[in-house]
PDB file of C-alpha atoms and ligand atoms in Angstrom:
ATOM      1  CA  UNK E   1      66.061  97.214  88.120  1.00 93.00           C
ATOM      2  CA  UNK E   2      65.760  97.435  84.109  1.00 95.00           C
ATOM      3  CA  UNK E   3      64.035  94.752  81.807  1.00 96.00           C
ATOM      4  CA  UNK E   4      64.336  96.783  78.830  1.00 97.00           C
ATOM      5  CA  UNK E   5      65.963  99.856  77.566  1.00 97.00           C
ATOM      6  CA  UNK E   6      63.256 102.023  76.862  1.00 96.00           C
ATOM      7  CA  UNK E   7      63.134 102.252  80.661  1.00 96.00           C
ATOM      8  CA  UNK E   8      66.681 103.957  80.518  1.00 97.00           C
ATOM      9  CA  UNK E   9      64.801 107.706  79.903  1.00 95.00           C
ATOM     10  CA  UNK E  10      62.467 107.539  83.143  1.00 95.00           C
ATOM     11  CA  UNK E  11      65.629 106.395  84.825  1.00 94.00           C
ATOM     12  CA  UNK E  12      67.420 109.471  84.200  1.00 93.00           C
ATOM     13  CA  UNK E  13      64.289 111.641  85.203  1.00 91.00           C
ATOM     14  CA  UNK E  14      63.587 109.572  88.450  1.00 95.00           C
ATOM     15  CA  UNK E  15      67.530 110.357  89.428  1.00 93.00           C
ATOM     16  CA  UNK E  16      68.099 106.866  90.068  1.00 96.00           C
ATOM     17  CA  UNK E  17      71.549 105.654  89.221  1.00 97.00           C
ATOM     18  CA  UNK E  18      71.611 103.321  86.047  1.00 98.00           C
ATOM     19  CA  UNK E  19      74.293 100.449  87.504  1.00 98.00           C
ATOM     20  CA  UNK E  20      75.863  98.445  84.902  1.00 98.00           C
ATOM     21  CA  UNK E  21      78.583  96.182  85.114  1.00 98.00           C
ATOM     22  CA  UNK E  22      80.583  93.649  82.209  1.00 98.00           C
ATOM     23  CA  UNK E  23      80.364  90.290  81.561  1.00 98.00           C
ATOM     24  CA  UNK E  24      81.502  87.605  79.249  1.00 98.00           C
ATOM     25  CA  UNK E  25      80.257  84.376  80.384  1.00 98.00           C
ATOM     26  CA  UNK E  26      77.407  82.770  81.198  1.00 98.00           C
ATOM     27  CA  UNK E  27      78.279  82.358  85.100  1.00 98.00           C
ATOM     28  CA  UNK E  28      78.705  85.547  85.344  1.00 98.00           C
ATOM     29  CA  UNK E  29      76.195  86.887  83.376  1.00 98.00           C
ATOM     30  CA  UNK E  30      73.484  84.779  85.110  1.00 98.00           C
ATOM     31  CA  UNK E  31      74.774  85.958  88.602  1.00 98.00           C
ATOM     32  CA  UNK E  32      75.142  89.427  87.748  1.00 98.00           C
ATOM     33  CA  UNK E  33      71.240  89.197  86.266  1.00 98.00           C
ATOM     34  CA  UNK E  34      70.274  87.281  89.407  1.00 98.00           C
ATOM     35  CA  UNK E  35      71.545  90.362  91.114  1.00 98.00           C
ATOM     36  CA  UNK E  36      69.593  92.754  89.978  1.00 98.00           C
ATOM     37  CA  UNK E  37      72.518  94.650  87.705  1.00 98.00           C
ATOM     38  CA  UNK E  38      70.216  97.422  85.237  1.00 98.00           C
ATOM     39  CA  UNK E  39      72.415  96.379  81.903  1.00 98.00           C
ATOM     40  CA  UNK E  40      75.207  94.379  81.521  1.00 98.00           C
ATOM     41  CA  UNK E  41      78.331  95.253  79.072  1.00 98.00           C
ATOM     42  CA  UNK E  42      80.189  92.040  77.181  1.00 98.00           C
ATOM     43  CA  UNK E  43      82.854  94.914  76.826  1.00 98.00           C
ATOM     44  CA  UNK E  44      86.003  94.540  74.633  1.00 98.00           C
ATOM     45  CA  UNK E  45      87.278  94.605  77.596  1.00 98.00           C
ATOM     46  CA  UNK E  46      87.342  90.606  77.485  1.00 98.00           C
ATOM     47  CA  UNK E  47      90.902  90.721  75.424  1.00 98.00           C
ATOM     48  CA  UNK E  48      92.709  92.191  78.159  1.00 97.00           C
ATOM     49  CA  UNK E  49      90.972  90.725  81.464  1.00 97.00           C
ATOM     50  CA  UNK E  50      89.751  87.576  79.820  1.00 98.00           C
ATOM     51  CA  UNK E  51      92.008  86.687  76.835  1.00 98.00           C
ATOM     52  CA  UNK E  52      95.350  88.190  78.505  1.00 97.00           C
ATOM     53  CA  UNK E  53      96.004  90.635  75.242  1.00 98.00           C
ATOM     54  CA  UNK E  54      98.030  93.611  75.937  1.00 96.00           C
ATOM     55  CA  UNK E  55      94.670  96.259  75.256  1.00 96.00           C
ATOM     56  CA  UNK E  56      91.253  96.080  73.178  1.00 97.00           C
ATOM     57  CA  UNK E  57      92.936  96.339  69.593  1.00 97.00           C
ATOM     58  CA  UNK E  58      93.494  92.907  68.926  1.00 98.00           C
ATOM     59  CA  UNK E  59      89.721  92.011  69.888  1.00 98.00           C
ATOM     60  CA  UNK E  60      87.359  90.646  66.736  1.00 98.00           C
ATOM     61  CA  UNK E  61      84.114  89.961  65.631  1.00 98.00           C
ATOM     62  CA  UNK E  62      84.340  86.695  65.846  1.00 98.00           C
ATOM     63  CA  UNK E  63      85.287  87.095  69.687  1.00 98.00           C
ATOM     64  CA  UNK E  64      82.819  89.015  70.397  1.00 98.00           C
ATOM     65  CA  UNK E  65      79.845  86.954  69.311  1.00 98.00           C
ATOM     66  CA  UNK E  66      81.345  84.212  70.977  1.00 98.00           C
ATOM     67  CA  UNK E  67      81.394  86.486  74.148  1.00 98.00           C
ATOM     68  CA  UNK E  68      77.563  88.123  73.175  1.00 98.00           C
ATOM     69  CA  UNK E  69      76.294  84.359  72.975  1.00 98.00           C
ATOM     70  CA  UNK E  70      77.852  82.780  76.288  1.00 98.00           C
ATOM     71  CA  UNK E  71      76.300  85.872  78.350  1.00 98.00           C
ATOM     72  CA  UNK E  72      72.639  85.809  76.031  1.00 98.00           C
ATOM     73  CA  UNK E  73      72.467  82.640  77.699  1.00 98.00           C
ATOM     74  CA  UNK E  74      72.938  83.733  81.261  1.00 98.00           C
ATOM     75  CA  UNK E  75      70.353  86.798  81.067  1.00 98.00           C
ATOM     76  CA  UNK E  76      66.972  86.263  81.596  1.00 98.00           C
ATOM     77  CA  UNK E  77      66.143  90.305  82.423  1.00 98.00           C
ATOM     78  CA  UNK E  78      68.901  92.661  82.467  1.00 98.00           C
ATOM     79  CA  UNK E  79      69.316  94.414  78.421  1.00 98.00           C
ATOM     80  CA  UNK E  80      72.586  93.101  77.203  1.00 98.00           C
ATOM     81  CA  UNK E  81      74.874  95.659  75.499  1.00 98.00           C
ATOM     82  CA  UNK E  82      77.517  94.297  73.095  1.00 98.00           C
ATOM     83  CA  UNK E  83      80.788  96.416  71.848  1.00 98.00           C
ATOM     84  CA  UNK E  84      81.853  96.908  68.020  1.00 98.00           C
ATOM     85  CA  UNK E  85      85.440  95.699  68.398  1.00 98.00           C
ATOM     86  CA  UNK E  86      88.179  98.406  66.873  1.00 98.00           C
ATOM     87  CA  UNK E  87      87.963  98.753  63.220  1.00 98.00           C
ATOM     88  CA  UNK E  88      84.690  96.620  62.892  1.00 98.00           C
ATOM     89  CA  UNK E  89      82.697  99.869  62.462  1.00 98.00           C
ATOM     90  CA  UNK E  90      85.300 101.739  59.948  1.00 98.00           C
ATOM     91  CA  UNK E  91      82.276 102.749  57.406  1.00 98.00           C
ATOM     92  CA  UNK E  92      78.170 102.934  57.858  1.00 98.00           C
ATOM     93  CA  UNK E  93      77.935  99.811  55.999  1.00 98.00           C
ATOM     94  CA  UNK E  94      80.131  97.862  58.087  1.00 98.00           C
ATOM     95  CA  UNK E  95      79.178  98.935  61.190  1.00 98.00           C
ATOM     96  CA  UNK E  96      75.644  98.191  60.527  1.00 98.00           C
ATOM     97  CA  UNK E  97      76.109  94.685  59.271  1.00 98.00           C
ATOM     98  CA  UNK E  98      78.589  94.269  62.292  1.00 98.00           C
ATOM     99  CA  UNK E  99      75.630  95.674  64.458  1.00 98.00           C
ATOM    100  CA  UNK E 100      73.216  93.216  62.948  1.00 98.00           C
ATOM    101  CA  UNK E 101      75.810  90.154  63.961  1.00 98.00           C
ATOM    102  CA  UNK E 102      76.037  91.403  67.294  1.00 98.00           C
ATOM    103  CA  UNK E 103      71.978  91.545  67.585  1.00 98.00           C
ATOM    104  CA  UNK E 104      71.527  87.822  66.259  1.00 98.00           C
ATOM    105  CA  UNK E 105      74.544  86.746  68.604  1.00 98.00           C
ATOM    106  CA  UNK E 106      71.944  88.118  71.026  1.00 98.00           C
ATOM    107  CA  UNK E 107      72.803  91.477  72.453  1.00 98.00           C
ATOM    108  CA  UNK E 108      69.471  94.620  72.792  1.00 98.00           C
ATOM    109  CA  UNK E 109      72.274  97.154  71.948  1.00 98.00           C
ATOM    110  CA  UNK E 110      75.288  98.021  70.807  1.00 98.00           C
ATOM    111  CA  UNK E 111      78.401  99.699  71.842  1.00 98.00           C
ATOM    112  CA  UNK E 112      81.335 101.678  69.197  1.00 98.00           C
ATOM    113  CA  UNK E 113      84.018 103.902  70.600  1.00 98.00           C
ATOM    114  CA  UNK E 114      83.709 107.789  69.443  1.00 98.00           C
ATOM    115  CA  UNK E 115      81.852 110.717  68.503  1.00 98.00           C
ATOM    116  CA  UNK E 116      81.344 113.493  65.781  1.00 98.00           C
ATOM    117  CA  UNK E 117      83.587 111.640  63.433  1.00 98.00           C
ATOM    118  CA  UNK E 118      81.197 108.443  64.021  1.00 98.00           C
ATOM    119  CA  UNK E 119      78.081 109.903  63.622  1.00 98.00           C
ATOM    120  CA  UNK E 120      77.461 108.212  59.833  1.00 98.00           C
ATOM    121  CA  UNK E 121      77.977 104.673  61.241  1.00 98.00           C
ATOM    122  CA  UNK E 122      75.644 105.607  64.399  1.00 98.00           C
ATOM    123  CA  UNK E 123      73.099 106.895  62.147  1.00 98.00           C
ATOM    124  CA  UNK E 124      73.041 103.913  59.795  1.00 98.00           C
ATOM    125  CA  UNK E 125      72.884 101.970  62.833  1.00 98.00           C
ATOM    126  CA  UNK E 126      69.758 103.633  64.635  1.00 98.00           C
ATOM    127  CA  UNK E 127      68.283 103.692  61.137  1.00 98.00           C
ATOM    128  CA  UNK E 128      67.849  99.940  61.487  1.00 98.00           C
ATOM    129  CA  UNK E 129      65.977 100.164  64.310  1.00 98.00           C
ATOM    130  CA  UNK E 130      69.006  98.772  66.945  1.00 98.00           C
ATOM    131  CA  UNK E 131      69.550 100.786  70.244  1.00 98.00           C
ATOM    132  CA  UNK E 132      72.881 102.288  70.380  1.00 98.00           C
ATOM    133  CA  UNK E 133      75.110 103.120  73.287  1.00 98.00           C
ATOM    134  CA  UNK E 134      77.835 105.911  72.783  1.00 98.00           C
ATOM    135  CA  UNK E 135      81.289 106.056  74.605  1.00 98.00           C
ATOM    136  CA  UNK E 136      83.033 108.796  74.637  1.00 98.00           C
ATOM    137  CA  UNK E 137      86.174 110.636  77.043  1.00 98.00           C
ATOM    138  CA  UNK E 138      89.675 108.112  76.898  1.00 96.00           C
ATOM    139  CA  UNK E 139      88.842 105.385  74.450  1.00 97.00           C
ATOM    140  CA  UNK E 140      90.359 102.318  74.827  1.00 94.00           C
ATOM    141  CA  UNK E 141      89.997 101.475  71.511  1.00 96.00           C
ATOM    142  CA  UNK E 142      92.861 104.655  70.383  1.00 93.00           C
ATOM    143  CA  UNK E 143      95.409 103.727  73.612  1.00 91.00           C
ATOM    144  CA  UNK E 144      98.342 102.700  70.446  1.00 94.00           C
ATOM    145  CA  UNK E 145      97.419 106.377  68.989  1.00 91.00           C
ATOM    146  CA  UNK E 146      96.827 108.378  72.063  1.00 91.00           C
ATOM    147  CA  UNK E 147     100.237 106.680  73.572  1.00 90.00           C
ATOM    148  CA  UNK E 148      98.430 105.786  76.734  1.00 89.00           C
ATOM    149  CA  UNK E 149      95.677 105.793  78.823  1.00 90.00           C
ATOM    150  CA  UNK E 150      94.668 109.590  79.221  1.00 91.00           C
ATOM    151  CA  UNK E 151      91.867 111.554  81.794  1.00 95.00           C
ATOM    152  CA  UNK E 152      90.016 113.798  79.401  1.00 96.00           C
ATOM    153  CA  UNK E 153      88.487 117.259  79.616  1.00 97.00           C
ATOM    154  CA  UNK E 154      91.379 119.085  81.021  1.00 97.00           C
ATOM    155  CA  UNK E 155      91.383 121.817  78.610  1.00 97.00           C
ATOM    156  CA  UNK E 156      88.868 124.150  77.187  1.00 98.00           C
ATOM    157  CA  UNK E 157      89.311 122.711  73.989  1.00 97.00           C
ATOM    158  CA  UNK E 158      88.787 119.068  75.254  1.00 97.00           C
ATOM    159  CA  UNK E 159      85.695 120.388  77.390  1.00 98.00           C
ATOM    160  CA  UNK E 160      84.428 121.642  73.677  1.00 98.00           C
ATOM    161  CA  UNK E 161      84.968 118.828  72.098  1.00 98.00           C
ATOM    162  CA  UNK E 162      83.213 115.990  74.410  1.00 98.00           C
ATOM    163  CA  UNK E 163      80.148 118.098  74.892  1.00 98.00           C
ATOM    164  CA  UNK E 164      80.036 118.451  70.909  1.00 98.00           C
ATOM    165  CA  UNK E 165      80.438 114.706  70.644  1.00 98.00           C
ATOM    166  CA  UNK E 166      77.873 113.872  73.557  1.00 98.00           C
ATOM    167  CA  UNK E 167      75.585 116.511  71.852  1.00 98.00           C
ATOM    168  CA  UNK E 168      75.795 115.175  68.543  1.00 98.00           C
ATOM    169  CA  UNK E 169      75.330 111.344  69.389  1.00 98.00           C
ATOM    170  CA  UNK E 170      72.161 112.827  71.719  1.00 98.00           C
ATOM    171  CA  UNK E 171      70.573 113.966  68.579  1.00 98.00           C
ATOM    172  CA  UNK E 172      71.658 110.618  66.160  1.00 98.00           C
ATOM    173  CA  UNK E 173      69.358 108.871  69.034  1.00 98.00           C
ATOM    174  CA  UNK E 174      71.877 107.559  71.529  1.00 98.00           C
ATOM    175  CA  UNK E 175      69.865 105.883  74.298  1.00 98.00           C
ATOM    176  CA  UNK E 176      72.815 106.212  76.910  1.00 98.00           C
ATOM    177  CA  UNK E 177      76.644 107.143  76.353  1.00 98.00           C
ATOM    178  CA  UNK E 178      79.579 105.409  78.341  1.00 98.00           C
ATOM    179  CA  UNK E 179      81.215 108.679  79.654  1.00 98.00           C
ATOM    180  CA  UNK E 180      85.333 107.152  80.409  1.00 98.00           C
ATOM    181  CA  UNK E 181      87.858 108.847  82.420  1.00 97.00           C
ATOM    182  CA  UNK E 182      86.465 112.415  81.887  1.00 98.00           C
ATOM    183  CA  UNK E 183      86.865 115.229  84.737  1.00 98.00           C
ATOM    184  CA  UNK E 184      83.844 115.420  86.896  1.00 98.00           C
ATOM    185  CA  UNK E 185      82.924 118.365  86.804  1.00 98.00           C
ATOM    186  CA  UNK E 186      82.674 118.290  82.722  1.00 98.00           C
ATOM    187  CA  UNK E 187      81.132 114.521  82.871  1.00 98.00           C
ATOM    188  CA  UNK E 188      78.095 116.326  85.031  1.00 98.00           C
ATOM    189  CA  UNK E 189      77.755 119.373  82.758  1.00 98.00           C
ATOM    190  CA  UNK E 190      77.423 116.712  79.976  1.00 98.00           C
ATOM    191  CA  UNK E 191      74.917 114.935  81.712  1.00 98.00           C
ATOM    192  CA  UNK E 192      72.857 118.038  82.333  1.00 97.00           C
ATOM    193  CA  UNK E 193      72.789 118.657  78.978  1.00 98.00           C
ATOM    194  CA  UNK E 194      71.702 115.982  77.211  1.00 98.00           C
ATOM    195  CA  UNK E 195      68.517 113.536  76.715  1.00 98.00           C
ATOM    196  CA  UNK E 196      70.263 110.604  76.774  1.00 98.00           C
ATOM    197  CA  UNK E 197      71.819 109.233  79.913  1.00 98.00           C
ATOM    198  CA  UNK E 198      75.542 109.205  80.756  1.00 98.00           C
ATOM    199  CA  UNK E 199      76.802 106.225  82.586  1.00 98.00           C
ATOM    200  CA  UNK E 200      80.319 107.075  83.989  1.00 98.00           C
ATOM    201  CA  UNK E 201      83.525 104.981  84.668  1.00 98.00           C
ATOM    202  CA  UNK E 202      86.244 106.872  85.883  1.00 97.00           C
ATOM    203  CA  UNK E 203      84.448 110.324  85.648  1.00 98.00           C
ATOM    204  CA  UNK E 204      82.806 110.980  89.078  1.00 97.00           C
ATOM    205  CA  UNK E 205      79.214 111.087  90.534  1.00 96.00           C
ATOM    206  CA  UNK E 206      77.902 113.408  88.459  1.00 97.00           C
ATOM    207  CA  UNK E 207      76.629 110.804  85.908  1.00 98.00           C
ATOM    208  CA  UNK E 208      73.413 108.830  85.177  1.00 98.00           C
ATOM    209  CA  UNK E 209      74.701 105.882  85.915  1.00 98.00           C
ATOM    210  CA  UNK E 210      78.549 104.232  86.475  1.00 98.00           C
ATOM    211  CA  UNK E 211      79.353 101.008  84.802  1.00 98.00           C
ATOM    212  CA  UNK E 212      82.875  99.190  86.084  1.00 98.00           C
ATOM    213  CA  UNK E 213      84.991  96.006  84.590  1.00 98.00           C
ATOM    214  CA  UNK E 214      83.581  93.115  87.205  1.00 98.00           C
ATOM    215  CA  UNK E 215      86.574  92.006  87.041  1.00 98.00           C
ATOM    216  CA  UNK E 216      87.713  95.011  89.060  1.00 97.00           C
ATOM    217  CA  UNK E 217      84.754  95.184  91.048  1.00 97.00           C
ATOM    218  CA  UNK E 218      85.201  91.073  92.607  1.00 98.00           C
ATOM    219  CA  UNK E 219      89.328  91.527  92.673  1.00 97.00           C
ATOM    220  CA  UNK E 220      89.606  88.436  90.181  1.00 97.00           C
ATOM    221  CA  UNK E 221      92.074  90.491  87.847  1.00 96.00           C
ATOM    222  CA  UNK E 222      94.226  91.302  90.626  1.00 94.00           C
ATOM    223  CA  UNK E 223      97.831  92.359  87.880  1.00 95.00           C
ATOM    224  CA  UNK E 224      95.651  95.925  86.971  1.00 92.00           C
ATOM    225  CA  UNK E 225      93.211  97.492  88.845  1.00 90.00           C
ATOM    226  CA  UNK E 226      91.821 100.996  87.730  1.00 91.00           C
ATOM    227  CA  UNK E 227      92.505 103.446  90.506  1.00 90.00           C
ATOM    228  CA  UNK E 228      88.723 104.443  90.619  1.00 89.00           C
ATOM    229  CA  UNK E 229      87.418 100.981  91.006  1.00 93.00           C
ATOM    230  CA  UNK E 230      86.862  99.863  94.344  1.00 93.00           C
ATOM    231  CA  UNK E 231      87.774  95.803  94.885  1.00 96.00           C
ATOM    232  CA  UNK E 232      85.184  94.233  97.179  1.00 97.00           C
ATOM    233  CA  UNK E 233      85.790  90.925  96.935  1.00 97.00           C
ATOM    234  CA  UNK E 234      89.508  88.712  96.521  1.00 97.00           C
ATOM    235  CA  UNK E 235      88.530  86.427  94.353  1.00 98.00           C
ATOM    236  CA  UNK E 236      91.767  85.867  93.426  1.00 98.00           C
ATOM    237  CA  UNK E 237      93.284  85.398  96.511  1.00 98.00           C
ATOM    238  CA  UNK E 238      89.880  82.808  96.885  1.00 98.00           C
ATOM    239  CA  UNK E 239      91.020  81.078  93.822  1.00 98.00           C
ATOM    240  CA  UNK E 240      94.729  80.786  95.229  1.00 98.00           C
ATOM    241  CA  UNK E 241      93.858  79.416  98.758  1.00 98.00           C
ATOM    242  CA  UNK E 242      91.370  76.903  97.442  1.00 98.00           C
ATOM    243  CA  UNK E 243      93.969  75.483  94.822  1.00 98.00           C
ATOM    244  CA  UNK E 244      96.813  75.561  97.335  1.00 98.00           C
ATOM    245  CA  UNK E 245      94.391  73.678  99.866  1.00 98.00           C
ATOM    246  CA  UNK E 246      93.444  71.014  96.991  1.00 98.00           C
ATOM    247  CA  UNK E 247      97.197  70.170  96.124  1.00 98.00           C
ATOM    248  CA  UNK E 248      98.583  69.978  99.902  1.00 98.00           C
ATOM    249  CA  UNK E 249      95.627  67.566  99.966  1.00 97.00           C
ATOM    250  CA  UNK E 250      96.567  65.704  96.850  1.00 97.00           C
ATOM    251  CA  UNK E 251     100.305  65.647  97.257  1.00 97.00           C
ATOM    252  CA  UNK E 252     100.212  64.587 101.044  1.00 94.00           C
ATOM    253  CA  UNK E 253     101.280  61.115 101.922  1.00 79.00           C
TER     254      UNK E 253
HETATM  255  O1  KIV G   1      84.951  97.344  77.243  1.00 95.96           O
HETATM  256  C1  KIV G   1      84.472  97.759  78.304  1.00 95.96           C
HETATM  257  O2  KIV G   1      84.423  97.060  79.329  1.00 95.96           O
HETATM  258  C2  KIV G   1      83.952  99.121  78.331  1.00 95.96           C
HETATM  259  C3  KIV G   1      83.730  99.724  79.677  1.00 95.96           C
HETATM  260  C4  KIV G   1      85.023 100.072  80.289  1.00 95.96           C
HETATM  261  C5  KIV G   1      82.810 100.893  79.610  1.00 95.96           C
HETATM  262  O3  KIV G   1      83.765  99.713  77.321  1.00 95.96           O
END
């Protein structure tokens, strides 16, 4: 298991899979640690399975480092990775300073949605010396835009497109790059073909590592589930049956 990122390079040339999961609390976080997890994500995922907003969008700064801090607390080993929220990264300068928040909040890297048309904010970022994560393939972030959630790299123009933008956050430094619902076969040419390691969600085994929503993985968001995320737990159903236990006991006669 990782206790730092500049172990993320031998990773990818050992073969063995990077496995990274979310987090936004300190329970969590400290389990998932405990477990042995490589990195651990305080995704902006949090507005929709945490705060109950309808996508990422309305997620801010100031959630975020609230997020960051809670799960800083809970880590002991695993590198925490912390997202830019959408439109906290908009120019270099902003995304930097935003960067820098995220680092004191406590996070070893951060995390902004896009490629090629990013690469001025990434650069001012790695500049500073903080480790960067890409994400690239359906970003959450441009659902209102994009009209939906969309698998990408259907087309040959797609296929051109994410390999320019994996290529061109490679060489701005990228230590790894969140590959999202991307065709497998493209995700694992991708991976092939750059330095920095992919971790995949949604885009088949072909990657460096996979990363999933834990809230997916323990079944304690059970209103949306991803169809490539495997529940293996029912924690909500465990939730349900405990608190329907606890009021027959406090209502009975
Ligand atoms: O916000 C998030 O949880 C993410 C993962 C889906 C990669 O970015």
């Amino acid at each position: 298991m990782l206790t730092s990122l500049s172990e993320i390079p031998s990773r990818k040339s050992s073969g063995l899979p990077l496995a990274v999961l979310t987090a936004y609390d300190y329970p969590t976080s400290r389990l998932l640690d405990e477990a042995g997890v490589d990195l651990i994500l305080v995704g902006d995922s949090l507005g929709m399975v945490v705060l109950g907003l309808p996508d990422t969008t309305g997620v801010t700064m100031e959630m975020m480092l609230h997020h960051t801090a809670a799960v800083r607390r809970g880590v002991k080993r695993a590198p925490v990775i912390a997202d830019l929220p959408f439109h906290s990264y908009d120019t270099p300068e902003q995304a930097l300073a935003n960067a820098r928040r995220l680092m004191d909040a406590g996070a070893d890297a951060v995390k902004l949605e896009g490629g090629r048309a990013f690469i001025p904010q990434v650069c001012a970022i790695i500049a500073s010396s903080i480790p960067f994560v890409g994400h690239i393939g359906m970003l959450p972030q441009s659902v209102r835009e994009e009209g939906g959630y969309k698998k990408k790299g259907k087309t040959p123009e797609q296929i051109e497109g994410l390999i320019a933008d994996a290529v061109a956050l490679d060489q701005a430094g990228a230590t790894a790059i969140v590959l999202e619902s991307i065709v497998q076969d493209v995700a694992a040419q991708i991976t092939e073909k750059i330095r920095a390691s992919t971790i995949g969600i949604g885009a088949g085994s072909g990657t460096d590592g996979q990363v999933l929503v834990t809230h997916d993985l323990i079944g304690s968001f059970p209103w949306f589930r991803p169809p490539f995320a495997k529940a293996r737990s029912d924690v909500a159903r465990s939730i349900s049956t405990a608190v329907h236990e606890w009021l027959a006991e406090v209502r009975a006669p």
